[in-house]
Amino acid sequence: MQVADMFSLKGKVAVVAGGGGILGGAIGEGLAAAGANVVIGDLLPEMAEKAAKRITDAGGTALGVKMDAFDRSTIEGCRDAAYDTYGSVDILINAVGGNMKAATTSAEQSFFQLPPEALSKVFNLNILAGTIVPCQVFGERMKDNPEGGSIINISSMSALSPLTRIPGYSAAKAAVSNFTQWLAVHFAQEYTAKLRVNAIAPGFFLTEQNRFLMTDEKTGDLTPRGKKVIDHTPMGQFGTPEDLIGVTVWLASEASRFVTGIVVPIDGGFSAYSGV
């Protein structure tokens, strides 16, 4: 096999849950550029269709579908749409997740005042609704793929080393990393070693969920926290959505066929730097 062929996704079908967002959208475009037929699932149908249109406008093949992570029937509907349209699902990207201001400590809201409902929503969004349930819904059919498949979850560097102020998000992403390892072993031992489960752990990427922590909402300048992040990142910058594509294509392709149960940091060296 030629090296280029190892990374090709031609003929594969990839579902990106949460693909209407910035990071999920970039991943979807990258998978399509590698040859995959892409199904974008998103809470807002218009966002799913918009992301799919970017792919088709670039010459790829894509379908936008409504998918509400908190409504299992819509996850099943997204799966069925993928099978009805393309005949299979070979790749699942679980890109649903995020934090919320109400679950974040601040000068105005101490740890003791964090609403349990907000913490519960963040935890459920990232681990249960955003990861476990889609793995159940799609994995039940993917395990029977003759050529196997690849499930890629989205963890975070805060899973490896919990960050201040976001206890619910950090705990949830730690659970995503742990569940990724568990499911990789479970599928390999109970069903097929060809269905692999891995995760990527982005470092600091500016998104709508964390922008208020990293930049001043009025001036756009870095907050003290944002400056600390940049100072602790050897590459000296925030990540861009496109920085996630290469590792995702590798984990989705035959190039990583003997790789399962790992969490890959994409963090500009943040996790490697001791600060000294």
PDB file of N, CA, C and O in Angstrom, residues 9-83:
ATOM      1  N   LEU A   9      -9.416   8.503   2.738  1.00  0.00           N
ATOM      2  CA  LEU A   9     -10.726   8.114   3.268  1.00  0.00           C
ATOM      3  C   LEU A   9     -11.730   7.943   2.136  1.00  0.00           C
ATOM      4  O   LEU A   9     -12.944   7.948   2.363  1.00  0.00           O
ATOM      5  N   LYS A  10     -11.233   7.758   0.938  1.00  0.00           N
ATOM      6  CA  LYS A  10     -12.106   7.633  -0.230  1.00  0.00           C
ATOM      7  C   LYS A  10     -13.077   6.462  -0.046  1.00  0.00           C
ATOM      8  O   LYS A  10     -12.689   5.348   0.283  1.00  0.00           O
ATOM      9  N   GLY A  11     -14.353   6.742  -0.234  1.00  0.00           N
ATOM     10  CA  GLY A  11     -15.376   5.711  -0.102  1.00  0.00           C
ATOM     11  C   GLY A  11     -15.867   5.489   1.308  1.00  0.00           C
ATOM     12  O   GLY A  11     -16.838   4.753   1.522  1.00  0.00           O
ATOM     13  N   LYS A  12     -15.225   6.115   2.280  1.00  0.00           N
ATOM     14  CA  LYS A  12     -15.660   5.976   3.670  1.00  0.00           C
ATOM     15  C   LYS A  12     -16.787   6.956   3.984  1.00  0.00           C
ATOM     16  O   LYS A  12     -16.938   7.989   3.332  1.00  0.00           O
ATOM     17  N   VAL A  13     -17.568   6.634   4.992  1.00  0.00           N
ATOM     18  CA  VAL A  13     -18.654   7.505   5.424  1.00  0.00           C
ATOM     19  C   VAL A  13     -18.360   7.962   6.853  1.00  0.00           C
ATOM     20  O   VAL A  13     -18.164   7.137   7.750  1.00  0.00           O
ATOM     21  N   ALA A  14     -18.313   9.268   7.041  1.00  0.00           N
ATOM     22  CA  ALA A  14     -17.988   9.839   8.345  1.00  0.00           C
ATOM     23  C   ALA A  14     -19.153  10.667   8.863  1.00  0.00           C
ATOM     24  O   ALA A  14     -19.708  11.496   8.137  1.00  0.00           O
ATOM     25  N   VAL A  15     -19.519  10.447  10.106  1.00  0.00           N
ATOM     26  CA  VAL A  15     -20.532  11.268  10.775  1.00  0.00           C
ATOM     27  C   VAL A  15     -19.824  12.167  11.778  1.00  0.00           C
ATOM     28  O   VAL A  15     -19.036  11.689  12.594  1.00  0.00           O
ATOM     29  N   VAL A  16     -20.103  13.463  11.701  1.00  0.00           N
ATOM     30  CA  VAL A  16     -19.542  14.406  12.664  1.00  0.00           C
ATOM     31  C   VAL A  16     -20.686  14.947  13.513  1.00  0.00           C
ATOM     32  O   VAL A  16     -21.461  15.797  13.078  1.00  0.00           O
ATOM     33  N   ALA A  17     -20.822  14.415  14.712  1.00  0.00           N
ATOM     34  CA  ALA A  17     -21.841  14.899  15.646  1.00  0.00           C
ATOM     35  C   ALA A  17     -21.353  16.220  16.224  1.00  0.00           C
ATOM     36  O   ALA A  17     -20.252  16.307  16.749  1.00  0.00           O
ATOM     37  N   GLY A  18     -22.165  17.248  16.106  1.00  0.00           N
ATOM     38  CA  GLY A  18     -21.713  18.574  16.511  1.00  0.00           C
ATOM     39  C   GLY A  18     -20.908  19.241  15.408  1.00  0.00           C
ATOM     40  O   GLY A  18     -20.114  20.144  15.665  1.00  0.00           O
ATOM     41  N   GLY A  19     -21.133  18.823  14.186  1.00  0.00           N
ATOM     42  CA  GLY A  19     -20.346  19.312  13.055  1.00  0.00           C
ATOM     43  C   GLY A  19     -20.708  20.698  12.580  1.00  0.00           C
ATOM     44  O   GLY A  19     -20.046  21.239  11.696  1.00  0.00           O
ATOM     45  N   GLY A  20     -21.747  21.303  13.172  1.00  0.00           N
ATOM     46  CA  GLY A  20     -22.090  22.664  12.800  1.00  0.00           C
ATOM     47  C   GLY A  20     -21.264  23.704  13.529  1.00  0.00           C
ATOM     48  O   GLY A  20     -21.307  24.886  13.178  1.00  0.00           O
ATOM     49  N   GLY A  21     -20.490  23.272  14.540  1.00  0.00           N
ATOM     50  CA  GLY A  21     -19.646  24.192  15.295  1.00  0.00           C
ATOM     51  C   GLY A  21     -18.339  24.479  14.587  1.00  0.00           C
ATOM     52  O   GLY A  21     -18.032  23.910  13.532  1.00  0.00           O
ATOM     53  N   ILE A  22     -17.537  25.338  15.196  1.00  0.00           N
ATOM     54  CA  ILE A  22     -16.285  25.757  14.571  1.00  0.00           C
ATOM     55  C   ILE A  22     -15.305  24.594  14.445  1.00  0.00           C
ATOM     56  O   ILE A  22     -14.789  24.316  13.360  1.00  0.00           O
ATOM     57  N   LEU A  23     -15.064  23.892  15.550  1.00  0.00           N
ATOM     58  CA  LEU A  23     -14.082  22.800  15.512  1.00  0.00           C
ATOM     59  C   LEU A  23     -14.625  21.597  14.745  1.00  0.00           C
ATOM     60  O   LEU A  23     -13.938  21.023  13.905  1.00  0.00           O
ATOM     61  N   GLY A  24     -15.880  21.211  15.023  1.00  0.00           N
ATOM     62  CA  GLY A  24     -16.482  20.089  14.312  1.00  0.00           C
ATOM     63  C   GLY A  24     -16.609  20.353  12.831  1.00  0.00           C
ATOM     64  O   GLY A  24     -16.425  19.460  12.001  1.00  0.00           O
ATOM     65  N   GLY A  25     -16.903  21.597  12.482  1.00  0.00           N
ATOM     66  CA  GLY A  25     -17.017  21.953  11.078  1.00  0.00           C
ATOM     67  C   GLY A  25     -15.702  21.805  10.338  1.00  0.00           C
ATOM     68  O   GLY A  25     -15.658  21.301   9.209  1.00  0.00           O
ATOM     69  N   ALA A  26     -14.615  22.249  10.958  1.00  0.00           N
ATOM     70  CA  ALA A  26     -13.301  22.120  10.342  1.00  0.00           C
ATOM     71  C   ALA A  26     -12.921  20.652  10.170  1.00  0.00           C
ATOM     72  O   ALA A  26     -12.355  20.258   9.142  1.00  0.00           O
ATOM     73  N   ILE A  27     -13.238  19.841  11.169  1.00  0.00           N
ATOM     74  CA  ILE A  27     -12.952  18.409  11.075  1.00  0.00           C
ATOM     75  C   ILE A  27     -13.734  17.792   9.921  1.00  0.00           C
ATOM     76  O   ILE A  27     -13.198  17.004   9.143  1.00  0.00           O
ATOM     77  N   GLY A  28     -15.015  18.156   9.806  1.00  0.00           N
ATOM     78  CA  GLY A  28     -15.830  17.638   8.712  1.00  0.00           C
ATOM     79  C   GLY A  28     -15.244  17.987   7.356  1.00  0.00           C
ATOM     80  O   GLY A  28     -15.180  17.147   6.448  1.00  0.00           O
ATOM     81  N   GLU A  29     -14.803  19.223   7.187  1.00  0.00           N
ATOM     82  CA  GLU A  29     -14.203  19.646   5.929  1.00  0.00           C
ATOM     83  C   GLU A  29     -12.917  18.879   5.657  1.00  0.00           C
ATOM     84  O   GLU A  29     -12.627  18.510   4.510  1.00  0.00           O
ATOM     85  N   GLY A  30     -12.144  18.619   6.703  1.00  0.00           N
ATOM     86  CA  GLY A  30     -10.907  17.871   6.527  1.00  0.00           C
ATOM     87  C   GLY A  30     -11.151  16.429   6.118  1.00  0.00           C
ATOM     88  O   GLY A  30     -10.455  15.884   5.248  1.00  0.00           O
ATOM     89  N   LEU A  31     -12.152  15.797   6.721  1.00  0.00           N
ATOM     90  CA  LEU A  31     -12.488  14.421   6.369  1.00  0.00           C
ATOM     91  C   LEU A  31     -12.975  14.340   4.923  1.00  0.00           C
ATOM     92  O   LEU A  31     -12.631  13.406   4.185  1.00  0.00           O
ATOM     93  N   ALA A  32     -13.762  15.334   4.508  1.00  0.00           N
ATOM     94  CA  ALA A  32     -14.252  15.365   3.128  1.00  0.00           C
ATOM     95  C   ALA A  32     -13.099  15.551   2.153  1.00  0.00           C
ATOM     96  O   ALA A  32     -13.048  14.911   1.087  1.00  0.00           O
ATOM     97  N   ALA A  33     -12.144  16.414   2.505  1.00  0.00           N
ATOM     98  CA  ALA A  33     -10.991  16.644   1.640  1.00  0.00           C
ATOM     99  C   ALA A  33     -10.155  15.376   1.487  1.00  0.00           C
ATOM    100  O   ALA A  33      -9.480  15.193   0.465  1.00  0.00           O
ATOM    101  N   ALA A  34     -10.207  14.501   2.508  1.00  0.00           N
ATOM    102  CA  ALA A  34      -9.484  13.234   2.439  1.00  0.00           C
ATOM    103  C   ALA A  34     -10.273  12.163   1.698  1.00  0.00           C
ATOM    104  O   ALA A  34      -9.816  11.031   1.562  1.00  0.00           O
ATOM    105  N   GLY A  35     -11.484  12.509   1.239  1.00  0.00           N
ATOM    106  CA  GLY A  35     -12.255  11.594   0.405  1.00  0.00           C
ATOM    107  C   GLY A  35     -13.524  11.039   0.999  1.00  0.00           C
ATOM    108  O   GLY A  35     -14.266  10.321   0.330  1.00  0.00           O
ATOM    109  N   ALA A  36     -13.816  11.345   2.275  1.00  0.00           N
ATOM    110  CA  ALA A  36     -14.987  10.762   2.930  1.00  0.00           C
ATOM    111  C   ALA A  36     -16.283  11.444   2.502  1.00  0.00           C
ATOM    112  O   ALA A  36     -16.302  12.633   2.181  1.00  0.00           O
ATOM    113  N   ASN A  37     -17.361  10.662   2.502  1.00  0.00           N
ATOM    114  CA  ASN A  37     -18.707  11.218   2.432  1.00  0.00           C
ATOM    115  C   ASN A  37     -19.075  11.597   3.863  1.00  0.00           C
ATOM    116  O   ASN A  37     -18.989  10.761   4.769  1.00  0.00           O
ATOM    117  N   VAL A  38     -19.480  12.835   4.074  1.00  0.00           N
ATOM    118  CA  VAL A  38     -19.637  13.347   5.436  1.00  0.00           C
ATOM    119  C   VAL A  38     -21.087  13.664   5.761  1.00  0.00           C
ATOM    120  O   VAL A  38     -21.782  14.311   4.973  1.00  0.00           O
ATOM    121  N   VAL A  39     -21.523  13.212   6.928  1.00  0.00           N
ATOM    122  CA  VAL A  39     -22.834  13.565   7.453  1.00  0.00           C
ATOM    123  C   VAL A  39     -22.602  14.483   8.650  1.00  0.00           C
ATOM    124  O   VAL A  39     -21.923  14.105   9.606  1.00  0.00           O
ATOM    125  N   ILE A  40     -23.140  15.691   8.561  1.00  0.00           N
ATOM    126  CA  ILE A  40     -23.006  16.659   9.636  1.00  0.00           C
ATOM    127  C   ILE A  40     -24.273  16.625  10.479  1.00  0.00           C
ATOM    128  O   ILE A  40     -25.375  16.882   9.990  1.00  0.00           O
ATOM    129  N   GLY A  41     -24.132  16.289  11.762  1.00  0.00           N
ATOM    130  CA  GLY A  41     -25.257  16.324  12.684  1.00  0.00           C
ATOM    131  C   GLY A  41     -25.118  17.512  13.613  1.00  0.00           C
ATOM    132  O   GLY A  41     -24.037  17.745  14.167  1.00  0.00           O
ATOM    133  N   ASP A  42     -26.182  18.290  13.776  1.00  0.00           N
ATOM    134  CA  ASP A  42     -26.098  19.443  14.664  1.00  0.00           C
ATOM    135  C   ASP A  42     -27.473  19.754  15.240  1.00  0.00           C
ATOM    136  O   ASP A  42     -28.501  19.460  14.626  1.00  0.00           O
ATOM    137  N   LEU A  43     -27.467  20.380  16.424  1.00  0.00           N
ATOM    138  CA  LEU A  43     -28.709  20.747  17.082  1.00  0.00           C
ATOM    139  C   LEU A  43     -29.554  21.667  16.196  1.00  0.00           C
ATOM    140  O   LEU A  43     -30.775  21.544  16.121  1.00  0.00           O
ATOM    141  N   LEU A  44     -28.878  22.590  15.500  1.00  0.00           N
ATOM    142  CA  LEU A  44     -29.561  23.524  14.610  1.00  0.00           C
ATOM    143  C   LEU A  44     -29.449  23.026  13.180  1.00  0.00           C
ATOM    144  O   LEU A  44     -28.350  22.993  12.617  1.00  0.00           O
ATOM    145  N   PRO A  45     -30.550  22.627  12.561  1.00  0.00           N
ATOM    146  CA  PRO A  45     -30.504  22.103  11.194  1.00  0.00           C
ATOM    147  C   PRO A  45     -29.838  23.054  10.210  1.00  0.00           C
ATOM    148  O   PRO A  45     -29.095  22.622   9.325  1.00  0.00           O
ATOM    149  N   GLU A  46     -30.072  24.359  10.394  1.00  0.00           N
ATOM    150  CA  GLU A  46     -29.475  25.321   9.477  1.00  0.00           C
ATOM    151  C   GLU A  46     -27.954  25.347   9.580  1.00  0.00           C
ATOM    152  O   GLU A  46     -27.252  25.578   8.591  1.00  0.00           O
ATOM    153  N   MET A  47     -27.429  25.102  10.797  1.00  0.00           N
ATOM    154  CA  MET A  47     -25.969  25.040  10.970  1.00  0.00           C
ATOM    155  C   MET A  47     -25.408  23.776  10.333  1.00  0.00           C
ATOM    156  O   MET A  47     -24.325  23.795   9.734  1.00  0.00           O
ATOM    157  N   ALA A  48     -26.137  22.672  10.462  1.00  0.00           N
ATOM    158  CA  ALA A  48     -25.710  21.424   9.830  1.00  0.00           C
ATOM    159  C   ALA A  48     -25.686  21.580   8.311  1.00  0.00           C
ATOM    160  O   ALA A  48     -24.731  21.163   7.643  1.00  0.00           O
ATOM    161  N   GLU A  49     -26.739  22.188   7.779  1.00  0.00           N
ATOM    162  CA  GLU A  49     -26.819  22.365   6.327  1.00  0.00           C
ATOM    163  C   GLU A  49     -25.767  23.350   5.828  1.00  0.00           C
ATOM    164  O   GLU A  49     -25.196  23.173   4.741  1.00  0.00           O
ATOM    165  N   LYS A  50     -25.492  24.373   6.608  1.00  0.00           N
ATOM    166  CA  LYS A  50     -24.464  25.347   6.229  1.00  0.00           C
ATOM    167  C   LYS A  50     -23.085  24.693   6.174  1.00  0.00           C
ATOM    168  O   LYS A  50     -22.300  24.920   5.237  1.00  0.00           O
ATOM    169  N   ALA A  51     -22.786  23.854   7.176  1.00  0.00           N
ATOM    170  CA  ALA A  51     -21.502  23.150   7.192  1.00  0.00           C
ATOM    171  C   ALA A  51     -21.409  22.172   6.028  1.00  0.00           C
ATOM    172  O   ALA A  51     -20.354  22.036   5.392  1.00  0.00           O
ATOM    173  N   ALA A  52     -22.509  21.482   5.735  1.00  0.00           N
ATOM    174  CA  ALA A  52     -22.520  20.543   4.608  1.00  0.00           C
ATOM    175  C   ALA A  52     -22.322  21.279   3.289  1.00  0.00           C
ATOM    176  O   ALA A  52     -21.627  20.796   2.381  1.00  0.00           O
ATOM    177  N   LYS A  53     -22.909  22.479   3.176  1.00  0.00           N
ATOM    178  CA  LYS A  53     -22.781  23.253   1.938  1.00  0.00           C
ATOM    179  C   LYS A  53     -21.336  23.696   1.708  1.00  0.00           C
ATOM    180  O   LYS A  53     -20.863  23.736   0.562  1.00  0.00           O
ATOM    181  N   ARG A  54     -20.631  24.040   2.787  1.00  0.00           N
ATOM    182  CA  ARG A  54     -19.217  24.410   2.627  1.00  0.00           C
ATOM    183  C   ARG A  54     -18.429  23.257   2.024  1.00  0.00           C
ATOM    184  O   ARG A  54     -17.531  23.452   1.206  1.00  0.00           O
ATOM    185  N   ILE A  55     -18.794  22.047   2.424  1.00  0.00           N
ATOM    186  CA  ILE A  55     -18.108  20.865   1.907  1.00  0.00           C
ATOM    187  C   ILE A  55     -18.458  20.640   0.444  1.00  0.00           C
ATOM    188  O   ILE A  55     -17.580  20.418  -0.395  1.00  0.00           O
ATOM    189  N   THR A  56     -19.744  20.711   0.108  1.00  0.00           N
ATOM    190  CA  THR A  56     -20.147  20.468  -1.284  1.00  0.00           C
ATOM    191  C   THR A  56     -19.642  21.576  -2.203  1.00  0.00           C
ATOM    192  O   THR A  56     -19.281  21.326  -3.352  1.00  0.00           O
ATOM    193  N   ASP A  57     -19.602  22.815  -1.703  1.00  0.00           N
ATOM    194  CA  ASP A  57     -19.080  23.914  -2.503  1.00  0.00           C
ATOM    195  C   ASP A  57     -17.602  23.719  -2.829  1.00  0.00           C
ATOM    196  O   ASP A  57     -17.108  24.220  -3.848  1.00  0.00           O
ATOM    197  N   ALA A  58     -16.905  22.984  -1.951  1.00  0.00           N
ATOM    198  CA  ALA A  58     -15.475  22.715  -2.170  1.00  0.00           C
ATOM    199  C   ALA A  58     -15.253  21.448  -2.990  1.00  0.00           C
ATOM    200  O   ALA A  58     -14.111  21.030  -3.195  1.00  0.00           O
ATOM    201  N   GLY A  59     -16.346  20.831  -3.441  1.00  0.00           N
ATOM    202  CA  GLY A  59     -16.223  19.642  -4.282  1.00  0.00           C
ATOM    203  C   GLY A  59     -16.404  18.328  -3.558  1.00  0.00           C
ATOM    204  O   GLY A  59     -16.271  17.262  -4.159  1.00  0.00           O
ATOM    205  N   GLY A  60     -16.748  18.383  -2.271  1.00  0.00           N
ATOM    206  CA  GLY A  60     -16.945  17.161  -1.505  1.00  0.00           C
ATOM    207  C   GLY A  60     -18.392  16.713  -1.505  1.00  0.00           C
ATOM    208  O   GLY A  60     -19.253  17.296  -2.170  1.00  0.00           O
ATOM    209  N   THR A  61     -18.658  15.660  -0.747  1.00  0.00           N
ATOM    210  CA  THR A  61     -20.010  15.111  -0.628  1.00  0.00           C
ATOM    211  C   THR A  61     -20.429  15.173   0.831  1.00  0.00           C
ATOM    212  O   THR A  61     -19.704  14.679   1.707  1.00  0.00           O
ATOM    213  N   ALA A  62     -21.578  15.785   1.102  1.00  0.00           N
ATOM    214  CA  ALA A  62     -21.994  15.948   2.495  1.00  0.00           C
ATOM    215  C   ALA A  62     -23.502  16.081   2.606  1.00  0.00           C
ATOM    216  O   ALA A  62     -24.187  16.460   1.653  1.00  0.00           O
ATOM    217  N   LEU A  63     -23.978  15.783   3.804  1.00  0.00           N
ATOM    218  CA  LEU A  63     -25.399  15.857   4.124  1.00  0.00           C
ATOM    219  C   LEU A  63     -25.533  16.480   5.500  1.00  0.00           C
ATOM    220  O   LEU A  63     -24.818  16.108   6.431  1.00  0.00           O
ATOM    221  N   GLY A  64     -26.446  17.446   5.651  1.00  0.00           N
ATOM    222  CA  GLY A  64     -26.696  18.063   6.943  1.00  0.00           C
ATOM    223  C   GLY A  64     -27.962  17.512   7.566  1.00  0.00           C
ATOM    224  O   GLY A  64     -28.999  17.434   6.905  1.00  0.00           O
ATOM    225  N   VAL A  65     -27.883  17.127   8.855  1.00  0.00           N
ATOM    226  CA  VAL A  65     -29.011  16.492   9.544  1.00  0.00           C
ATOM    227  C   VAL A  65     -29.159  17.087  10.942  1.00  0.00           C
ATOM    228  O   VAL A  65     -28.161  17.340  11.623  1.00  0.00           O
ATOM    229  N   LYS A  66     -30.392  17.276  11.392  1.00  0.00           N
ATOM    230  CA  LYS A  66     -30.613  17.714  12.772  1.00  0.00           C
ATOM    231  C   LYS A  66     -30.243  16.591  13.732  1.00  0.00           C
ATOM    232  O   LYS A  66     -30.616  15.438  13.537  1.00  0.00           O
ATOM    233  N   MET A  67     -29.493  16.940  14.788  1.00  0.00           N
ATOM    234  CA  MET A  67     -29.157  15.970  15.815  1.00  0.00           C
ATOM    235  C   MET A  67     -29.041  16.676  17.149  1.00  0.00           C
ATOM    236  O   MET A  67     -28.154  17.497  17.340  1.00  0.00           O
ATOM    237  N   ASP A  68     -29.941  16.373  18.038  1.00  0.00           N
ATOM    238  CA  ASP A  68     -29.940  16.932  19.389  1.00  0.00           C
ATOM    239  C   ASP A  68     -29.339  15.886  20.315  1.00  0.00           C
ATOM    240  O   ASP A  68     -29.910  14.808  20.512  1.00  0.00           O
ATOM    241  N   ALA A  69     -28.181  16.206  20.892  1.00  0.00           N
ATOM    242  CA  ALA A  69     -27.469  15.232  21.724  1.00  0.00           C
ATOM    243  C   ALA A  69     -28.299  14.760  22.911  1.00  0.00           C
ATOM    244  O   ALA A  69     -28.097  13.656  23.419  1.00  0.00           O
ATOM    245  N   PHE A  70     -29.247  15.576  23.365  1.00  0.00           N
ATOM    246  CA  PHE A  70     -30.077  15.208  24.507  1.00  0.00           C
ATOM    247  C   PHE A  70     -31.347  14.459  24.098  1.00  0.00           C
ATOM    248  O   PHE A  70     -32.178  14.147  24.943  1.00  0.00           O
ATOM    249  N   ASP A  71     -31.474  14.183  22.820  1.00  0.00           N
ATOM    250  CA  ASP A  71     -32.645  13.462  22.307  1.00  0.00           C
ATOM    251  C   ASP A  71     -32.154  12.261  21.504  1.00  0.00           C
ATOM    252  O   ASP A  71     -31.767  12.381  20.356  1.00  0.00           O
ATOM    253  N   ARG A  72     -32.155  11.092  22.129  1.00  0.00           N
ATOM    254  CA  ARG A  72     -31.598   9.896  21.496  1.00  0.00           C
ATOM    255  C   ARG A  72     -32.257   9.596  20.143  1.00  0.00           C
ATOM    256  O   ARG A  72     -31.601   9.111  19.231  1.00  0.00           O
ATOM    257  N   SER A  73     -33.548   9.901  20.028  1.00  0.00           N
ATOM    258  CA  SER A  73     -34.233   9.599  18.770  1.00  0.00           C
ATOM    259  C   SER A  73     -33.631  10.368  17.602  1.00  0.00           C
ATOM    260  O   SER A  73     -33.605   9.873  16.473  1.00  0.00           O
ATOM    261  N   THR A  74     -33.145  11.588  17.852  1.00  0.00           N
ATOM    262  CA  THR A  74     -32.531  12.351  16.764  1.00  0.00           C
ATOM    263  C   THR A  74     -31.133  11.831  16.434  1.00  0.00           C
ATOM    264  O   THR A  74     -30.679  11.949  15.290  1.00  0.00           O
ATOM    265  N   ILE A  75     -30.450  11.262  17.422  1.00  0.00           N
ATOM    266  CA  ILE A  75     -29.156  10.619  17.147  1.00  0.00           C
ATOM    267  C   ILE A  75     -29.387   9.387  16.275  1.00  0.00           C
ATOM    268  O   ILE A  75     -28.658   9.143  15.309  1.00  0.00           O
ATOM    269  N   GLU A  76     -30.421   8.637  16.617  1.00  0.00           N
ATOM    270  CA  GLU A  76     -30.782   7.475  15.797  1.00  0.00           C
ATOM    271  C   GLU A  76     -31.202   7.917  14.396  1.00  0.00           C
ATOM    272  O   GLU A  76     -30.884   7.261  13.397  1.00  0.00           O
ATOM    273  N   GLY A  77     -31.900   9.061  14.310  1.00  0.00           N
ATOM    274  CA  GLY A  77     -32.298   9.579  13.013  1.00  0.00           C
ATOM    275  C   GLY A  77     -31.113   9.980  12.166  1.00  0.00           C
ATOM    276  O   GLY A  77     -31.098   9.765  10.937  1.00  0.00           O
ATOM    277  N   CYS A  78     -30.095  10.550  12.795  1.00  0.00           N
ATOM    278  CA  CYS A  78     -28.869  10.919  12.085  1.00  0.00           C
ATOM    279  C   CYS A  78     -28.168   9.664  11.564  1.00  0.00           C
ATOM    280  O   CYS A  78     -27.721   9.614  10.415  1.00  0.00           O
ATOM    281  N   ARG A  79     -28.108   8.643  12.415  1.00  0.00           N
ATOM    282  CA  ARG A  79     -27.514   7.360  11.990  1.00  0.00           C
ATOM    283  C   ARG A  79     -28.277   6.774  10.806  1.00  0.00           C
ATOM    284  O   ARG A  79     -27.668   6.349   9.811  1.00  0.00           O
ATOM    285  N   ASP A  80     -29.596   6.762  10.912  1.00  0.00           N
ATOM    286  CA  ASP A  80     -30.405   6.178   9.841  1.00  0.00           C
ATOM    287  C   ASP A  80     -30.255   6.960   8.535  1.00  0.00           C
ATOM    288  O   ASP A  80     -30.219   6.371   7.452  1.00  0.00           O
ATOM    289  N   ALA A  81     -30.149   8.287   8.644  1.00  0.00           N
ATOM    290  CA  ALA A  81     -29.963   9.109   7.446  1.00  0.00           C
ATOM    291  C   ALA A  81     -28.640   8.778   6.772  1.00  0.00           C
ATOM    292  O   ALA A  81     -28.548   8.730   5.531  1.00  0.00           O
ATOM    293  N   ALA A  82     -27.613   8.520   7.571  1.00  0.00           N
ATOM    294  CA  ALA A  82     -26.309   8.161   7.012  1.00  0.00           C
ATOM    295  C   ALA A  82     -26.380   6.827   6.280  1.00  0.00           C
ATOM    296  O   ALA A  82     -25.869   6.687   5.156  1.00  0.00           O
ATOM    297  N   TYR A  83     -27.024   5.847   6.887  1.00  0.00           N
ATOM    298  CA  TYR A  83     -27.135   4.524   6.256  1.00  0.00           C
ATOM    299  C   TYR A  83     -28.049   4.576   5.032  1.00  0.00           C
ATOM    300  O   TYR A  83     -27.758   3.940   4.001  1.00  0.00           O
TER     301      TYR A  83
END
